[in-house]
Coordinates of C-alpha atoms and ligand atoms in Angstrom, one line a residue:
M86 CA -12.0 121.8 109.3
N87 CA -15.0 120.3 111.1
P88 CA -16.0 116.9 109.9
V89 CA -19.3 116.7 108.0
L90 CA -21.7 113.8 107.7
Q91 CA -23.6 114.0 104.4
D92 CA -25.5 112.0 101.9
G93 CA -25.3 111.6 98.2
H94 CA -27.8 114.5 97.7
G95 CA -25.7 117.1 99.4
R96 CA -27.7 117.1 102.7
R97 CA -25.7 117.5 105.9
F98 CA -26.6 115.7 109.1
E99 CA -26.0 117.5 112.4
Y100 CA -28.9 116.3 114.3
L101 CA -29.7 112.8 115.8
R102 CA -33.1 111.8 117.1
L103 CA -32.4 109.0 119.6
S104 CA -35.2 106.9 120.8
L105 CA -34.8 105.5 124.3
T106 CA -37.7 103.1 124.2
D107 CA -40.6 102.3 122.0
V108 CA -42.9 102.0 125.1
C109 CA -45.5 104.8 125.5
N110 CA -48.0 105.2 128.2
F111 CA -50.4 107.4 126.2
R112 CA -52.8 106.1 123.6
C113 CA -52.9 108.9 121.1
S114 CA -55.6 108.2 118.5
Y115 CA -53.2 108.7 115.5
C116 CA -50.3 106.7 117.0
L117 CA -51.1 104.0 119.6
P118 CA -54.9 104.1 120.0
E119 CA -55.0 100.7 121.7
G120 CA -52.0 101.5 123.8
Y121 CA -48.5 100.0 123.6
R122 CA -48.3 96.3 123.0
K123 CA -45.1 94.5 123.8
V124 CA -43.7 92.4 121.0
A125 CA -42.1 89.2 122.4
G126 CA -38.6 88.3 121.7
L127 CA -37.1 91.7 120.8
P128 CA -33.7 92.6 122.2
A129 CA -33.4 95.0 125.2
N130 CA -32.9 98.8 124.7
L131 CA -29.4 100.1 124.3
T132 CA -27.5 100.4 127.5
V133 CA -26.0 103.7 128.8
A134 CA -22.5 102.5 127.7
E135 CA -23.8 101.6 124.2
I136 CA -25.5 105.0 123.9
R137 CA -22.3 106.8 125.0
R138 CA -20.4 105.0 122.2
L139 CA -23.1 105.7 119.7
V140 CA -23.3 109.4 120.4
G141 CA -19.5 109.7 120.7
A142 CA -19.2 108.4 117.1
F143 CA -21.8 110.7 115.7
A144 CA -20.2 113.6 117.5
R145 CA -16.9 112.8 115.9
L146 CA -18.7 113.0 112.6
G147 CA -19.7 116.6 113.3
L148 CA -23.1 116.0 114.7
W149 CA -23.8 118.5 117.6
K150 CA -27.5 118.2 118.5
V151 CA -29.3 115.2 120.0
R152 CA -33.0 114.8 120.7
L153 CA -34.1 112.1 123.1
T154 CA -37.5 110.7 122.1
G155 CA -39.5 107.5 122.0
G156 CA -42.1 106.0 122.7
E157 CA -42.1 108.1 125.8
P158 CA -38.5 108.8 126.9
S159 CA -39.5 109.7 130.5
L160 CA -40.5 106.0 131.0
R161 CA -36.9 105.0 130.6
A162 CA -35.5 104.3 134.1
E163 CA -32.0 105.5 133.2
L164 CA -33.2 108.7 131.5
L165 CA -31.2 111.1 133.7
E166 CA -28.0 109.0 133.4
I167 CA -28.4 108.8 129.6
A168 CA -29.1 112.6 129.3
A169 CA -26.0 113.4 131.4
A170 CA -23.9 111.1 129.3
V171 CA -25.1 112.5 126.0
A172 CA -24.7 116.1 127.3
A173 CA -21.2 115.4 128.4
T174 CA -20.1 114.0 125.0
P175 CA -17.4 116.3 123.5
G176 CA -18.9 118.0 120.5
I177 CA -22.6 117.8 121.6
R178 CA -23.8 121.3 122.1
K179 CA -27.5 120.8 122.4
L180 CA -29.6 118.2 124.1
A181 CA -33.3 118.2 123.5
M182 CA -36.1 115.9 124.5
T183 CA -39.6 115.3 123.2
T184 CA -42.1 114.1 125.8
N185 CA -45.8 113.8 126.4
G186 CA -45.2 115.7 129.7
Y187 CA -45.7 112.7 131.9
R188 CA -44.6 113.6 135.5
L189 CA -43.0 116.7 134.1
P190 CA -43.9 119.0 137.1
E191 CA -41.8 116.9 139.5
R192 CA -39.0 116.0 137.0
A193 CA -38.4 119.2 135.1
A194 CA -35.6 120.4 137.4
D195 CA -33.8 117.1 137.1
Y196 CA -34.0 117.2 133.3
A197 CA -32.4 120.7 133.4
K198 CA -29.7 119.5 135.8
A199 CA -28.9 116.6 133.5
G200 CA -28.3 119.0 130.6
I201 CA -31.6 119.0 128.7
S202 CA -31.9 122.6 127.3
T203 CA -34.7 122.2 124.9
L204 CA -38.0 120.5 125.6
N205 CA -40.8 119.7 123.1
V206 CA -44.0 118.9 124.9
S207 CA -46.9 117.3 123.0
V208 CA -50.2 119.0 123.6
D209 CA -52.9 118.2 121.0
S210 CA -55.7 120.1 122.7
L211 CA -56.0 122.8 125.3
D212 CA -59.4 121.5 126.3
P213 CA -59.1 119.0 129.1
A214 CA -61.8 116.6 128.0
R215 CA -60.6 116.7 124.4
F216 CA -57.0 116.1 125.5
A217 CA -58.2 113.1 127.4
A218 CA -60.2 111.8 124.4
I219 CA -57.1 112.1 122.1
T220 CA -54.5 110.8 124.4
G221 CA -56.5 108.4 126.6
H222 CA -55.2 110.3 129.7
D223 CA -56.9 113.1 131.6
R224 CA -53.7 114.9 132.3
L225 CA -53.8 118.3 130.6
P226 CA -53.4 120.3 133.8
E227 CA -50.4 118.2 134.8
V228 CA -48.8 118.7 131.4
L229 CA -49.4 122.5 131.5
D230 CA -48.0 122.6 135.1
G231 CA -45.0 120.7 133.7
I232 CA -44.4 123.3 131.1
A233 CA -44.4 126.0 133.8
A234 CA -42.0 123.9 135.9
A235 CA -39.7 123.5 133.0
R236 CA -39.5 127.2 132.5
L237 CA -38.9 127.7 136.2
A238 CA -36.1 125.1 136.1
G239 CA -34.3 127.2 133.5
I240 CA -35.0 125.0 130.4
K241 CA -34.3 127.6 127.8
T242 CA -36.4 126.5 124.8
I243 CA -39.8 125.0 125.3
K244 CA -42.0 124.2 122.4
L245 CA -45.4 122.7 122.1
N246 CA -46.0 120.0 119.5
S247 CA -49.5 119.8 118.3
V248 CA -50.9 117.4 115.7
L249 CA -53.8 119.3 114.1
M250 CA -56.5 116.9 112.8
R251 CA -59.5 117.7 110.7
G252 CA -62.7 117.3 112.8
I253 CA -60.9 116.6 116.0
N254 CA -59.0 119.7 117.1
D255 CA -58.6 122.0 114.0
D256 CA -61.1 124.4 115.6
E257 CA -58.4 125.1 118.3
L258 CA -56.0 127.0 116.1
E259 CA -56.8 130.4 117.5
R260 CA -56.8 129.1 121.0
F261 CA -53.3 127.7 120.5
I262 CA -52.2 131.0 119.1
A263 CA -53.5 132.9 122.1
F264 CA -51.8 130.4 124.4
V265 CA -48.3 130.6 122.8
Q266 CA -48.6 134.4 122.8
Q267 CA -49.6 134.6 126.4
H268 CA -46.8 132.3 127.5
D269 CA -44.2 133.4 124.9
L270 CA -43.7 129.8 123.7
A271 CA -42.9 128.3 120.3
L272 CA -45.5 126.0 118.8
R273 CA -45.1 123.3 116.1
F274 CA -48.1 122.2 114.3
I275 CA -47.4 118.7 112.9
E276 CA -49.3 117.4 109.9
V277 CA -50.7 114.0 110.8
M278 CA -48.6 111.4 109.0
R279 CA -49.9 108.1 107.5
T280 CA -48.3 105.1 109.1
N281 CA -49.0 101.4 108.5
D282 CA -51.3 101.3 111.5
N283 CA -53.4 104.4 110.9
P284 CA -54.5 104.6 107.2
A285 CA -58.3 105.0 108.0
F286 CA -57.6 107.6 110.6
F287 CA -55.3 109.4 108.3
E288 CA -57.9 109.5 105.4
Q289 CA -60.5 110.9 107.7
H290 CA -58.5 113.4 109.7
H291 CA -55.5 114.5 107.7
L292 CA -55.2 118.3 107.4
A293 CA -52.7 119.7 105.0
G294 CA -50.0 122.0 106.4
A295 CA -50.8 124.4 103.5
E296 CA -54.3 124.9 105.0
I297 CA -52.9 125.7 108.4
A298 CA -50.4 128.2 106.7
N299 CA -53.3 129.9 104.9
R300 CA -55.2 130.3 108.1
L301 CA -52.1 131.7 109.9
E302 CA -51.5 134.2 107.1
A303 CA -55.1 135.3 107.1
L304 CA -54.6 136.1 110.8
G305 CA -51.6 138.3 110.0
W306 CA -48.8 135.8 110.7
Q307 CA -45.7 136.2 108.4
R308 CA -43.4 133.5 107.2
L309 CA -39.9 134.0 108.5
P310 CA -36.9 133.4 106.2
R311 CA -35.3 130.0 106.6
E312 CA -32.3 130.0 108.8
A313 CA -29.1 128.2 107.7
G314 CA -29.1 124.7 109.0
A315 CA -32.8 124.8 110.0
G316 CA -34.9 121.7 109.8
P317 CA -38.0 121.2 107.8
A318 CA -40.4 123.4 109.9
V319 CA -41.6 126.5 108.2
V320 CA -41.8 129.2 110.9
Y321 CA -44.2 132.1 111.3
A322 CA -44.4 135.1 113.6
Q323 CA -46.5 138.1 114.0
P324 CA -44.7 141.5 113.9
G325 CA -44.3 142.9 117.4
Q326 CA -45.9 139.9 119.1
A327 CA -44.4 137.1 121.3
G328 CA -44.6 133.5 120.2
Q329 CA -43.6 131.6 117.1
I330 CA -45.4 129.0 115.2
G331 CA -43.8 126.4 113.0
I332 CA -45.5 124.0 110.6
I333 CA -44.1 120.6 110.0
A334 CA -45.7 119.5 106.7
P335 CA -44.1 116.3 105.5
Y336 CA -46.5 116.2 102.5
S337 CA -45.4 119.6 101.3
K338 CA -43.3 120.0 98.2
D339 CA -39.5 119.6 98.8
F340 CA -40.0 118.7 102.5
C341 CA -37.2 116.2 102.4
A342 CA -34.8 118.6 100.7
S343 CA -34.0 120.2 104.0
C344 CA -33.8 117.0 106.0
N345 CA -31.0 117.3 108.5
R346 CA -31.7 114.4 110.8
L347 CA -30.9 110.8 111.3
R348 CA -32.6 108.5 113.7
V349 CA -31.6 105.6 115.9
S350 CA -34.2 103.4 117.5
G351 CA -34.2 102.3 121.1
R352 CA -32.6 99.0 120.2
G353 CA -29.8 100.6 118.1
K354 CA -31.1 100.5 114.5
L355 CA -30.1 103.4 112.3
H356 CA -33.1 104.7 110.4
L357 CA -32.1 106.9 107.5
C358 CA -35.7 108.0 107.0
L359 CA -38.7 107.9 109.4
F360 CA -40.5 106.1 106.6
G361 CA -37.8 103.9 105.3
D362 CA -38.0 100.2 104.7
H363 CA -36.0 99.0 107.7
G364 CA -33.4 100.0 110.2
I365 CA -29.8 99.0 110.1
D366 CA -28.4 97.4 113.3
L367 CA -25.5 99.4 114.7
R368 CA -25.4 97.4 118.0
P369 CA -22.7 94.9 117.0
L370 CA -20.4 98.0 116.7
L371 CA -21.3 99.4 120.1
Q372 CA -19.8 96.7 122.2
S373 CA -16.4 98.2 123.0
D374 CA -14.6 101.6 122.7
G375 CA -12.1 99.9 120.3
Q376 CA -14.8 99.7 117.6
Q377 CA -15.3 103.5 117.3
D378 CA -13.4 103.8 114.0
N379 CA -15.4 100.9 112.4
L380 CA -18.6 102.4 113.7
I381 CA -17.8 105.8 112.2
A382 CA -17.0 104.2 108.9
R383 CA -20.3 102.3 108.9
I384 CA -22.4 105.4 109.8
T385 CA -20.6 107.4 107.1
A386 CA -21.2 104.7 104.4
L387 CA -24.8 104.2 105.4
T388 CA -25.6 107.9 105.5
A389 CA -24.3 108.3 102.0
T390 CA -27.1 105.9 100.8
K391 CA -30.0 107.9 102.2
A392 CA -32.9 108.1 99.8
P393 CA -33.8 111.5 98.4
A394 CA -37.3 111.5 99.8
H395 CA -40.0 109.5 101.6
R396 CA -42.8 107.8 99.6
L397 CA -45.7 109.0 101.6
H398 CA -47.3 110.6 98.6
Q399 CA -47.6 107.2 97.0
G400 CA -49.3 105.9 100.2
D401 CA -46.1 104.1 101.2
S402 CA -45.1 104.5 104.8
G403 CA -42.2 102.1 104.6
A404 CA -42.0 99.7 107.4
T405 CA -43.2 102.1 110.1
P406 CA -46.2 100.8 112.0
H407 CA -46.4 104.0 114.1
L408 CA -44.0 106.7 115.1
A409 CA -43.4 105.4 118.6
S410 CA -41.7 102.4 117.0
I411 CA -38.8 104.5 115.7
G412 CA -39.0 107.7 117.6
G413 CA -41.1 110.4 115.9
Ligands
SAM98 N1 -44.0 110.4 123.6 C1 -43.4 111.6 123.2 C2 -44.4 112.6 122.8 O1 -45.6 112.3 123.0 O2 -44.0 113.7 122.4 C3 -42.3 111.4 122.1 C4 -42.6 110.5 121.0 S1 -43.9 110.9 119.9 C5 -43.8 109.6 118.7 C6 -43.2 112.4 119.1 C7 -44.2 113.2 118.3 O3 -44.7 112.5 117.2 C8 -45.4 113.7 119.1 O4 -45.5 115.1 119.0 C9 -46.5 113.1 118.5 O5 -47.7 113.9 118.5 C10 -46.0 112.9 117.0 N2 -46.7 111.9 116.3 C11 -46.9 110.6 116.6 N3 -47.5 109.9 115.6 C12 -47.7 110.9 114.6 C13 -48.4 110.8 113.3 N4 -48.9 109.7 112.8 N5 -48.4 111.9 112.6 C14 -47.9 113.1 113.1 N6 -47.3 113.2 114.3 C15 -47.2 112.1 115.0

């Protein structure tokens, strides 16, 4: 029988989101509007050897999918080496990455060669000026060229991530729909989440996932049945048409019931929830191959204590200043 990593609420964890760095070069208005600021005195990011041990332990616990994220993972100098090491880990069947698309046109082929088979690219506007206003970078054409290059390079699944915000880009829903249909892409609309750094922004621009769902349904999109083992996105399609649209709505009822993911920060802290109180340092157990059994026991015991749900509805974002800090 395959091993299963589970918590005390019957949820199974087959999916690890691994941050490679908390540094990001974009200045998204809901995340790092002033840009990344280095905090002095923090330890370095996990080394390739530490990551290899970490992922090896999770894989022995039955976890089979890893997503590289950040910060911006493409800023990590050892990205290709890390990707290849994770992809080569026995038991890991899917390696994904979430990126802002930085330098994607020239790097997509290397990502594919390193074993990345699924790429989520964040695109919050299809209007170049608006994209620049949201992200602080006038790079929409480059990001879109990158998506085309990723497809040419043979990356099988490419998804657009878009945070829909009231009064900023919520008038682009139809434009996004046309784009994914033309390009046969999947799209994920992400509800903007409140973090400790963005409460005023959140109050002003939060748009409920239910509102997006209503607009999709009014346009003839139909909700697809949930697949076994699927994550928290609710997925819609239009009969006979290309493209799929998912909505990630962390404020919706029972969102956490389908949580199937764990997170490890760039410096090796296990975060049982994106909005938990703190991370738990796994690094002391990543120092030699001989520690694998202890590491596995620790991950198993910690996972069992995962809280049933986040406390976002109570205005409590845990200890999370912004999503780049843990890996959104
Ligand atoms: N730098 C990469 C990127 O831009 O995709 C990966 C890290 S970023 C933290 C991952 C995703 O989280 C992006 O799609 C981003 O738009 C989203 N995100 C960041 N802060 C968010 C927030 N407060 N609410 C909702 N989504 C957020």
